[in-house]
PDB file of C-alpha atoms and ligand atoms in Angstrom:
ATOM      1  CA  UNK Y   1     119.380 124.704 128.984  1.00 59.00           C
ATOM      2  CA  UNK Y   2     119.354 124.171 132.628  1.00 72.00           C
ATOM      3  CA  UNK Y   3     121.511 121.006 134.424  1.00 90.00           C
ATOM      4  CA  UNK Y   4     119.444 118.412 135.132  1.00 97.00           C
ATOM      5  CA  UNK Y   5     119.539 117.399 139.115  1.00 98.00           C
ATOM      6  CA  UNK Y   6     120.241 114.036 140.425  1.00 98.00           C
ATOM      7  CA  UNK Y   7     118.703 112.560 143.539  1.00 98.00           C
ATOM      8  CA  UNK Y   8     120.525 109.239 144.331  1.00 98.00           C
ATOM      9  CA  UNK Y   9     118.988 106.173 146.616  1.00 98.00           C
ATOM     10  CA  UNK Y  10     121.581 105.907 148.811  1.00 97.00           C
ATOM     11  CA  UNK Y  11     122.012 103.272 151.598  1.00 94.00           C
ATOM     12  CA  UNK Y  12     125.388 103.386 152.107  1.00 95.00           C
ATOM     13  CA  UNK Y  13     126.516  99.991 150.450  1.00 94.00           C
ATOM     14  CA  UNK Y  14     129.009  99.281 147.499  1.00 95.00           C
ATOM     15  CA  UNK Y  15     126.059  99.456 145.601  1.00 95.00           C
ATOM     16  CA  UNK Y  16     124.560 102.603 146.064  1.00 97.00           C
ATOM     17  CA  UNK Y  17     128.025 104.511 146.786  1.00 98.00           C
ATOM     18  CA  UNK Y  18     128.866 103.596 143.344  1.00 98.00           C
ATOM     19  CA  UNK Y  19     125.866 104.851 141.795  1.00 98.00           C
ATOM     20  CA  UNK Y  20     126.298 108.610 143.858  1.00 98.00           C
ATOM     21  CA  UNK Y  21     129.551 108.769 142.574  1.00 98.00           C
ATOM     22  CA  UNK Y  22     128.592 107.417 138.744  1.00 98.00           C
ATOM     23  CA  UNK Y  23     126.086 110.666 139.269  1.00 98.00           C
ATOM     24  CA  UNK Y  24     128.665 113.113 140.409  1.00 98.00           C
ATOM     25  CA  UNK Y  25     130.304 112.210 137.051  1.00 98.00           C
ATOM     26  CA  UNK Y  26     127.456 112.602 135.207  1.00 98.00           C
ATOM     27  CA  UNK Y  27     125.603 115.199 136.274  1.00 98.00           C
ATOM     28  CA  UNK Y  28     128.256 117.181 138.342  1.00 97.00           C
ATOM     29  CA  UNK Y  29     128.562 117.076 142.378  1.00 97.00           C
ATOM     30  CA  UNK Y  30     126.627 120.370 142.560  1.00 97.00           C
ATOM     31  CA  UNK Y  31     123.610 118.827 140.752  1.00 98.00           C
ATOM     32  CA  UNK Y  32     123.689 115.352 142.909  1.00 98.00           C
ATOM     33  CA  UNK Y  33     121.919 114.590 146.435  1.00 98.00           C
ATOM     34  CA  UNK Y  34     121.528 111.715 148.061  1.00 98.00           C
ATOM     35  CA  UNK Y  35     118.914 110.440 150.276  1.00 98.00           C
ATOM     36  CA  UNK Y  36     118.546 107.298 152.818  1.00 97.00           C
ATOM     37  CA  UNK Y  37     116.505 105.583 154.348  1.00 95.00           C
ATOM     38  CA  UNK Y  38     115.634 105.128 158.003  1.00 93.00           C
ATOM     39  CA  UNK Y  39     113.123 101.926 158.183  1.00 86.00           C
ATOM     40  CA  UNK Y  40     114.163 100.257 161.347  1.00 78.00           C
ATOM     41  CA  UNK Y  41     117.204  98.365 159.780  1.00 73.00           C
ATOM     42  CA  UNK Y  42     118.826  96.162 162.198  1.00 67.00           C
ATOM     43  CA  UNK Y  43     122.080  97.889 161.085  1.00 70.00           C
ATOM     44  CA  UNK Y  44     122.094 102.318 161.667  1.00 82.00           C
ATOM     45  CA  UNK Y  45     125.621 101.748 160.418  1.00 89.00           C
ATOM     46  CA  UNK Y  46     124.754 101.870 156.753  1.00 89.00           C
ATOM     47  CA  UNK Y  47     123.224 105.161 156.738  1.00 94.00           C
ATOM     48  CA  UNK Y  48     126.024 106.263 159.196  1.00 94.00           C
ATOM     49  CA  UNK Y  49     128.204 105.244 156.484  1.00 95.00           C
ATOM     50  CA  UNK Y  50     126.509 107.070 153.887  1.00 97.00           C
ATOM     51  CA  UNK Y  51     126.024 110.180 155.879  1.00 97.00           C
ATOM     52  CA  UNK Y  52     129.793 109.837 155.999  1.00 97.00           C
ATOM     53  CA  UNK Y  53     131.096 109.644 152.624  1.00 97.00           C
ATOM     54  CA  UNK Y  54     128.332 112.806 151.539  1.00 98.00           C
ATOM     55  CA  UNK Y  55     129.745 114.342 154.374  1.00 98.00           C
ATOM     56  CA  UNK Y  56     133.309 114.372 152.944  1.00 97.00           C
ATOM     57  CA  UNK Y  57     131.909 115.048 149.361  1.00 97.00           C
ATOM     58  CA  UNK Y  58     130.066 117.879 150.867  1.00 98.00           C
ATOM     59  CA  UNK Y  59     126.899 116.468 148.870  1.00 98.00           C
ATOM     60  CA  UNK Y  60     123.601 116.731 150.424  1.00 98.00           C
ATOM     61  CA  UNK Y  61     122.539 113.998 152.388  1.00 98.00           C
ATOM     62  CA  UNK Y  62     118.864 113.316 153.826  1.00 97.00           C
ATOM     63  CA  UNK Y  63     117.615 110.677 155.842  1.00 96.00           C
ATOM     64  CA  UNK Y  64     113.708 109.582 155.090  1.00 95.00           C
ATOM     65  CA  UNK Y  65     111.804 107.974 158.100  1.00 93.00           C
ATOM     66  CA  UNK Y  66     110.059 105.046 156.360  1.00 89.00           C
ATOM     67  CA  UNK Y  67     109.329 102.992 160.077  1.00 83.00           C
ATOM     68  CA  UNK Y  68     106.228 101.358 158.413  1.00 81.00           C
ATOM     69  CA  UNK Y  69     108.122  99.145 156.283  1.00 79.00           C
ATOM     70  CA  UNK Y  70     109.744  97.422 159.194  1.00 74.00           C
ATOM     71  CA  UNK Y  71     106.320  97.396 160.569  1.00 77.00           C
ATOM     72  CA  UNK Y  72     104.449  96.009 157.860  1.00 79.00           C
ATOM     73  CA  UNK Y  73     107.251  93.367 157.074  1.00 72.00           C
ATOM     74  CA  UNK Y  74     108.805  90.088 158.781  1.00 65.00           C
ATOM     75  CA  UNK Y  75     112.747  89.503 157.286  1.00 60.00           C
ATOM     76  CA  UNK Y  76     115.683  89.036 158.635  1.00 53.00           C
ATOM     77  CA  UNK Y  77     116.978  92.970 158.117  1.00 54.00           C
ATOM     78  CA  UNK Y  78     114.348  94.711 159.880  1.00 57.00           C
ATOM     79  CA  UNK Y  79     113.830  92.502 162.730  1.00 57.00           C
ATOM     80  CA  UNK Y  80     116.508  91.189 165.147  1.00 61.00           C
ATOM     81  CA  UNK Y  81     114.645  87.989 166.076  1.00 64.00           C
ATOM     82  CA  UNK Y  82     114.705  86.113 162.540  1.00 58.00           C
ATOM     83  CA  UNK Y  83     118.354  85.236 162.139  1.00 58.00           C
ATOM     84  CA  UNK Y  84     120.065  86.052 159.083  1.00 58.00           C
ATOM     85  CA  UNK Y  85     120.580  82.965 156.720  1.00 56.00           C
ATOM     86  CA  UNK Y  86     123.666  81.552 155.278  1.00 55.00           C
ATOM     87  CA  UNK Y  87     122.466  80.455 152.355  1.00 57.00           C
ATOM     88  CA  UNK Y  88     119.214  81.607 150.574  1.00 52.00           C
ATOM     89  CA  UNK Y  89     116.468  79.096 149.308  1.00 53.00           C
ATOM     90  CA  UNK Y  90     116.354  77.739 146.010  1.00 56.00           C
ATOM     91  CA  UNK Y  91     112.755  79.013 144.720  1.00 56.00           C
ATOM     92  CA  UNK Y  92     112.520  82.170 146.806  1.00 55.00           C
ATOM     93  CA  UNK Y  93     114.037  85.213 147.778  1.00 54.00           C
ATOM     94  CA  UNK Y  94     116.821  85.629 150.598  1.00 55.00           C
ATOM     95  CA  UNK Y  95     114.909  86.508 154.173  1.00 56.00           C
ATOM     96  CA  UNK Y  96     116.590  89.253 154.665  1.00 57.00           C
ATOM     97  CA  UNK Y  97     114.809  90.436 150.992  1.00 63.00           C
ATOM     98  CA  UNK Y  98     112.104  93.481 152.551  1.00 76.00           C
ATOM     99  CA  UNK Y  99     108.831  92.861 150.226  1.00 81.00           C
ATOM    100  CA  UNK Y 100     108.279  96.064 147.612  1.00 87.00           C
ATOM    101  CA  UNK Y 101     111.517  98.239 148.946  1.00 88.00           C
ATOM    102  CA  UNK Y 102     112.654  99.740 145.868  1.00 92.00           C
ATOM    103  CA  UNK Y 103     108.992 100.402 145.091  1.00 95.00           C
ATOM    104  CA  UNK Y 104     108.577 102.297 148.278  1.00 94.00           C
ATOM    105  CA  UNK Y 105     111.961 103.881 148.469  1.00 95.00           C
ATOM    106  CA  UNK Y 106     111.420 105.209 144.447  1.00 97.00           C
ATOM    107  CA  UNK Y 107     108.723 106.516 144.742  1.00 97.00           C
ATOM    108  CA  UNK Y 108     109.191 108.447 148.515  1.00 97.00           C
ATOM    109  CA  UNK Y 109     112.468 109.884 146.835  1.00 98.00           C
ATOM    110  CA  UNK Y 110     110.121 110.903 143.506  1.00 98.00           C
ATOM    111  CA  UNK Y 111     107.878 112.824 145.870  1.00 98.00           C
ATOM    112  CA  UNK Y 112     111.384 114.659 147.493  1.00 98.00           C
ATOM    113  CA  UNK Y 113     113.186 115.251 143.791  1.00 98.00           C
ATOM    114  CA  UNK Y 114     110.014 117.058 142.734  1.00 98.00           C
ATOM    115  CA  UNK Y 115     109.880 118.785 145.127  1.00 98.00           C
ATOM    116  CA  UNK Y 116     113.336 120.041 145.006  1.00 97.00           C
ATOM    117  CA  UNK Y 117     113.123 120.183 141.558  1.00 97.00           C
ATOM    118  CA  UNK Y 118     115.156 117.044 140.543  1.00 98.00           C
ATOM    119  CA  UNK Y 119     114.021 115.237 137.349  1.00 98.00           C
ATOM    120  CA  UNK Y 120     117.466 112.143 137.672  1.00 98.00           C
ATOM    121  CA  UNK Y 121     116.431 109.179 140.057  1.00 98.00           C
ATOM    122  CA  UNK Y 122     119.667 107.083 140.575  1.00 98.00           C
ATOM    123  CA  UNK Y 123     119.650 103.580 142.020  1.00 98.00           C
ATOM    124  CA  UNK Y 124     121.692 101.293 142.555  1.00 96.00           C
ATOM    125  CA  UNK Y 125     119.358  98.312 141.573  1.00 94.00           C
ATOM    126  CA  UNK Y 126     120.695  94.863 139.437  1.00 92.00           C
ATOM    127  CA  UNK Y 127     119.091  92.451 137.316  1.00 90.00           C
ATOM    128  CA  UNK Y 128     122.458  90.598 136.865  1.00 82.00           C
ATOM    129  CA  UNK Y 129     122.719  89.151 140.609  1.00 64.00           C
ATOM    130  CA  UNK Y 130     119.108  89.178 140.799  1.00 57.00           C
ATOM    131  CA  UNK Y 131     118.345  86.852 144.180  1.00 63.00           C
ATOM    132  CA  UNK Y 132     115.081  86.907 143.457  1.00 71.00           C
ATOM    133  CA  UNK Y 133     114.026  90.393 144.009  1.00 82.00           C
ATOM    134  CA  UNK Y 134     111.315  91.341 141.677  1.00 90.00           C
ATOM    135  CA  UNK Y 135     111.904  95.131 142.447  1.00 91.00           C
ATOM    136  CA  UNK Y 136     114.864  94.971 140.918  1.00 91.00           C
ATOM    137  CA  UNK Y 137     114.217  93.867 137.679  1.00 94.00           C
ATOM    138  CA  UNK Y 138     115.001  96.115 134.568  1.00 95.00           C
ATOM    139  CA  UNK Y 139     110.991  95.898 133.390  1.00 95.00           C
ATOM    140  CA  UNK Y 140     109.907  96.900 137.039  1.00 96.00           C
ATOM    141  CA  UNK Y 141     112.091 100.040 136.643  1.00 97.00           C
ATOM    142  CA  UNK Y 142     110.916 101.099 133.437  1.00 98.00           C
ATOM    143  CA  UNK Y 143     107.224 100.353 134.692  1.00 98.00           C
ATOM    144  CA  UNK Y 144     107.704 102.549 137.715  1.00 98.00           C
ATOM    145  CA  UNK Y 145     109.376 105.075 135.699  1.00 98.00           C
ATOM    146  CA  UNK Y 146     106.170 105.515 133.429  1.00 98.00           C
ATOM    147  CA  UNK Y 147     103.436 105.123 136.642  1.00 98.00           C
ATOM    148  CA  UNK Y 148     105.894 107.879 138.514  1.00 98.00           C
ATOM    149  CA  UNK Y 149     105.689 110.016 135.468  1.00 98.00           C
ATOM    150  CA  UNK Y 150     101.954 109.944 135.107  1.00 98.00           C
ATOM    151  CA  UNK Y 151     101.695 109.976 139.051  1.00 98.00           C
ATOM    152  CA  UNK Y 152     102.969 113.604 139.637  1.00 98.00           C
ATOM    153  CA  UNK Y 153     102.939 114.948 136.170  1.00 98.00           C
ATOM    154  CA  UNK Y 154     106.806 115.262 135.527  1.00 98.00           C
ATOM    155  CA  UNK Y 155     109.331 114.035 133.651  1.00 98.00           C
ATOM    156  CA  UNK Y 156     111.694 111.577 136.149  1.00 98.00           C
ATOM    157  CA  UNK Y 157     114.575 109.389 134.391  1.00 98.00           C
ATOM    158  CA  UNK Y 158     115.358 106.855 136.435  1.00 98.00           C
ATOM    159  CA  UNK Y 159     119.149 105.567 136.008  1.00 98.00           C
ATOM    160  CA  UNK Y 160     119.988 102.151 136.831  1.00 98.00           C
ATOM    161  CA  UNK Y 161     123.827 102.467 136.246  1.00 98.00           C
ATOM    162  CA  UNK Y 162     124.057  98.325 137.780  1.00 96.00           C
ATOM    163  CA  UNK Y 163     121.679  97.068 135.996  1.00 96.00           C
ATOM    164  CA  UNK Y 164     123.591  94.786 133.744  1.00 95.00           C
ATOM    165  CA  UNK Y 165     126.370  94.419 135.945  1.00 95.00           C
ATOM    166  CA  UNK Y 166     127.652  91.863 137.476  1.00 93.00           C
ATOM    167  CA  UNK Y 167     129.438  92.499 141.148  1.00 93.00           C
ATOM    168  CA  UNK Y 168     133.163  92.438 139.520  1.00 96.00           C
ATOM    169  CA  UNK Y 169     132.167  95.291 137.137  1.00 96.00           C
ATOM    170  CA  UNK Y 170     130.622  97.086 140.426  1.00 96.00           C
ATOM    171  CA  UNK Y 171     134.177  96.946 141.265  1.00 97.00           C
ATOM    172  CA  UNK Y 172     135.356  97.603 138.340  1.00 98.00           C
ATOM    173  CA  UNK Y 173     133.202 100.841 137.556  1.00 98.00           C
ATOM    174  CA  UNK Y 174     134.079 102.128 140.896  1.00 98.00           C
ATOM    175  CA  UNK Y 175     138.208 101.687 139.664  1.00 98.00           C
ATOM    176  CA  UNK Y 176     137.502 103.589 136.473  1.00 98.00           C
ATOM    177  CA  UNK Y 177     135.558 106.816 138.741  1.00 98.00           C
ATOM    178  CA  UNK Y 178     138.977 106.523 140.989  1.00 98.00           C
ATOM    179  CA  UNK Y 179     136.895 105.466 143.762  1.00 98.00           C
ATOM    180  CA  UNK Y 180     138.240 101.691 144.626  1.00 97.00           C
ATOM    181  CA  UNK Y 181     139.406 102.531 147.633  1.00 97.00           C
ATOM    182  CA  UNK Y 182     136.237 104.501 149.316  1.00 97.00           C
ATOM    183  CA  UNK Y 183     134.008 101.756 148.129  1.00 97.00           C
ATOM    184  CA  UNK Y 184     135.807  99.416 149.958  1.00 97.00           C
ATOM    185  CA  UNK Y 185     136.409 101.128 152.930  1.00 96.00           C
ATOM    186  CA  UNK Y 186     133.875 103.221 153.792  1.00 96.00           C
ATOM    187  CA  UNK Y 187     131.038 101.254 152.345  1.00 97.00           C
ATOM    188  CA  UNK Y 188     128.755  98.783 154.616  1.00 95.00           C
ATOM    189  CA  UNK Y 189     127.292  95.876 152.625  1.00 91.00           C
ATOM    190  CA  UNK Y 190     127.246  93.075 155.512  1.00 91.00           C
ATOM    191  CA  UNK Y 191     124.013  91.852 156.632  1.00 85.00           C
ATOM    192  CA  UNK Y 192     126.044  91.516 160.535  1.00 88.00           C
ATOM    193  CA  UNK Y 193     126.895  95.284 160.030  1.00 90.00           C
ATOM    194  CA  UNK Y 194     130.541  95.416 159.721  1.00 92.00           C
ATOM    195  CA  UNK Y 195     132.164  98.167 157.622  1.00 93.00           C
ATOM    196  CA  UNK Y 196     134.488  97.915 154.733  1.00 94.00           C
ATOM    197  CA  UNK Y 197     135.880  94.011 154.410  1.00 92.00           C
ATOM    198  CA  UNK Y 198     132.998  92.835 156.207  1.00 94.00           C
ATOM    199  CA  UNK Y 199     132.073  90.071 158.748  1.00 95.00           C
ATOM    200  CA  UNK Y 200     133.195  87.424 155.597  1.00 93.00           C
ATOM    201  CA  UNK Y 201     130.349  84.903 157.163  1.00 92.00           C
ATOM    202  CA  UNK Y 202     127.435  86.062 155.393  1.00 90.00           C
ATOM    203  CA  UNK Y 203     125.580  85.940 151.886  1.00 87.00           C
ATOM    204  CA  UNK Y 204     126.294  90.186 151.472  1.00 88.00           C
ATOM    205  CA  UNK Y 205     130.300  89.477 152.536  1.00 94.00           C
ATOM    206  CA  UNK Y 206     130.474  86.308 150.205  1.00 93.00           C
ATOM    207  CA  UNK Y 207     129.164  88.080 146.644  1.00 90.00           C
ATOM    208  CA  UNK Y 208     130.879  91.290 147.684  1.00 93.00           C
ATOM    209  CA  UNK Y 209     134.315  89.033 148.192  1.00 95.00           C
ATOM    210  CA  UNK Y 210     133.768  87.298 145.304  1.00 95.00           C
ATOM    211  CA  UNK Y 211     132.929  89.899 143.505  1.00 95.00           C
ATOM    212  CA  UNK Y 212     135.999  91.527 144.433  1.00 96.00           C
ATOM    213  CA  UNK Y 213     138.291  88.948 143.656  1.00 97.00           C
ATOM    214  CA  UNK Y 214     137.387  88.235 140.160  1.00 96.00           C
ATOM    215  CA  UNK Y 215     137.527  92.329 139.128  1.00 97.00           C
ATOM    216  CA  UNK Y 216     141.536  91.657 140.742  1.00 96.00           C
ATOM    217  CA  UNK Y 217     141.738  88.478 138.725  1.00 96.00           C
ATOM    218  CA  UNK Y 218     140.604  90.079 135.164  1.00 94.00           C
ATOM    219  CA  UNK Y 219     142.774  93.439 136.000  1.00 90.00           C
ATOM    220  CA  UNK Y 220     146.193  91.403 137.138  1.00 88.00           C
ATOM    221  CA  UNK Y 221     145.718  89.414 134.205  1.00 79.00           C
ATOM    222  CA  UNK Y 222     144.792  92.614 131.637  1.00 74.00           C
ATOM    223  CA  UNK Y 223     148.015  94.260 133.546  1.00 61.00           C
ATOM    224  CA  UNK Y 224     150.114  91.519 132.077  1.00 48.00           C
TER     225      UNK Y 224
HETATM  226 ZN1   ZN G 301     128.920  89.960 156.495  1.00 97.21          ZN
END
């Protein structure tokens, strides 16, 4: 039987940099690549940071160019002029949330794993913090999964190691790989674009500290 190949979705957040190193585990670091994404992002310094962290894995890392997104779209991510918000709306999604990413960014990295003959799509998607993003639902996966499938003829799996996670078992998954410490380091999950610890001001900082703190909570308290 042949080793199946991994092709992770990798932006260069807690996220995602969980998820390539969940795939290293599971499919070996000679089977996993990683690509990113290059869509006019206000912030370079997330694929900077995953360039970085493939770098020192010595996994393969590719950026896609993907400007029509920001093109096509009006949020707070792509485009400097719409401030990001503190707090997101009740009914709707944050406005920094890029209409049909994870649609786009599955199916562009299908196209490459084919390609390269990777069948293992690996994202870092989550139902369990779900801010309103219908691409990252669980039944939007699946459904993707089965359109990709009959798109190109081939037999993807995508893994959604998150899914049902909430952001203190992020942390805590990225403890069990041995990994705590590069995820929170080297990893860029602020909407202002500071690395590691973050600017602390905005809604990315606020789950990721929170998040954080709880995993220490449980563990100090397991420790006991
Ligand atoms: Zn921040």
């Amino acid at each position: 039987m042949t080793e199946k190949k991994a092709l992770v979705v990798l932006s260069g957040g807690q996220d995602s940099t969980t998820c390539l190193f969940w795939a290293i585990g599971e499919f070996g670091k000679e089977n996993v690549a990683a690509v990113g994404f290059d869509y006019g992002q206000r912030h370079m310094a997330e694929l900077e940071c995953a360039a970085k962290i493939c770098g020192d894995l010595r996994v393969r890392f590719e950026v896609i160019s993907t400007p029509i997104i920001n093109e096509l779209s009006a949020n707070s991510l792509t485009r400097a002029d719409i401030p990001v918000e503190k707090e997101k709306p009740e009914d709707a999604p944050p406005n920094s949330f890029v209409e049909g990413r994870n649609l786009l960014f599955l199916s562009y990295a299908a196209i490459y794993a084919k390609t390269h003959g990777m069948t293992e799509l690996v994202t870092g998607v989550c139902e369990t913090d779900f801010s309103g993003y219908p691409d990252c639902r669980d039944i939007f996966v699946k459904s993707l999964n089965v359109t990709l499938n009959l798109a190109m003829d081939y037999r993807f799996v995508i893994h959604t190691p998150l899914m049902w996670l909430d952001k203190a078992d992020t942390w805590a998954l990225a403890d069990k790989l041995g990994v705590l410490d590069i995820i929170k380091k080297e990893t860029l999950t602020c909407y202002n674009g500071v690395k590691g610890d973050g600017c602390g001001d905005c809604p990315a900082c606020f789950l990721r500290r929170r998040g954080f703190d709880e995993y220490m909570k449980r563990k100090g308290n397991s420790d006991v």
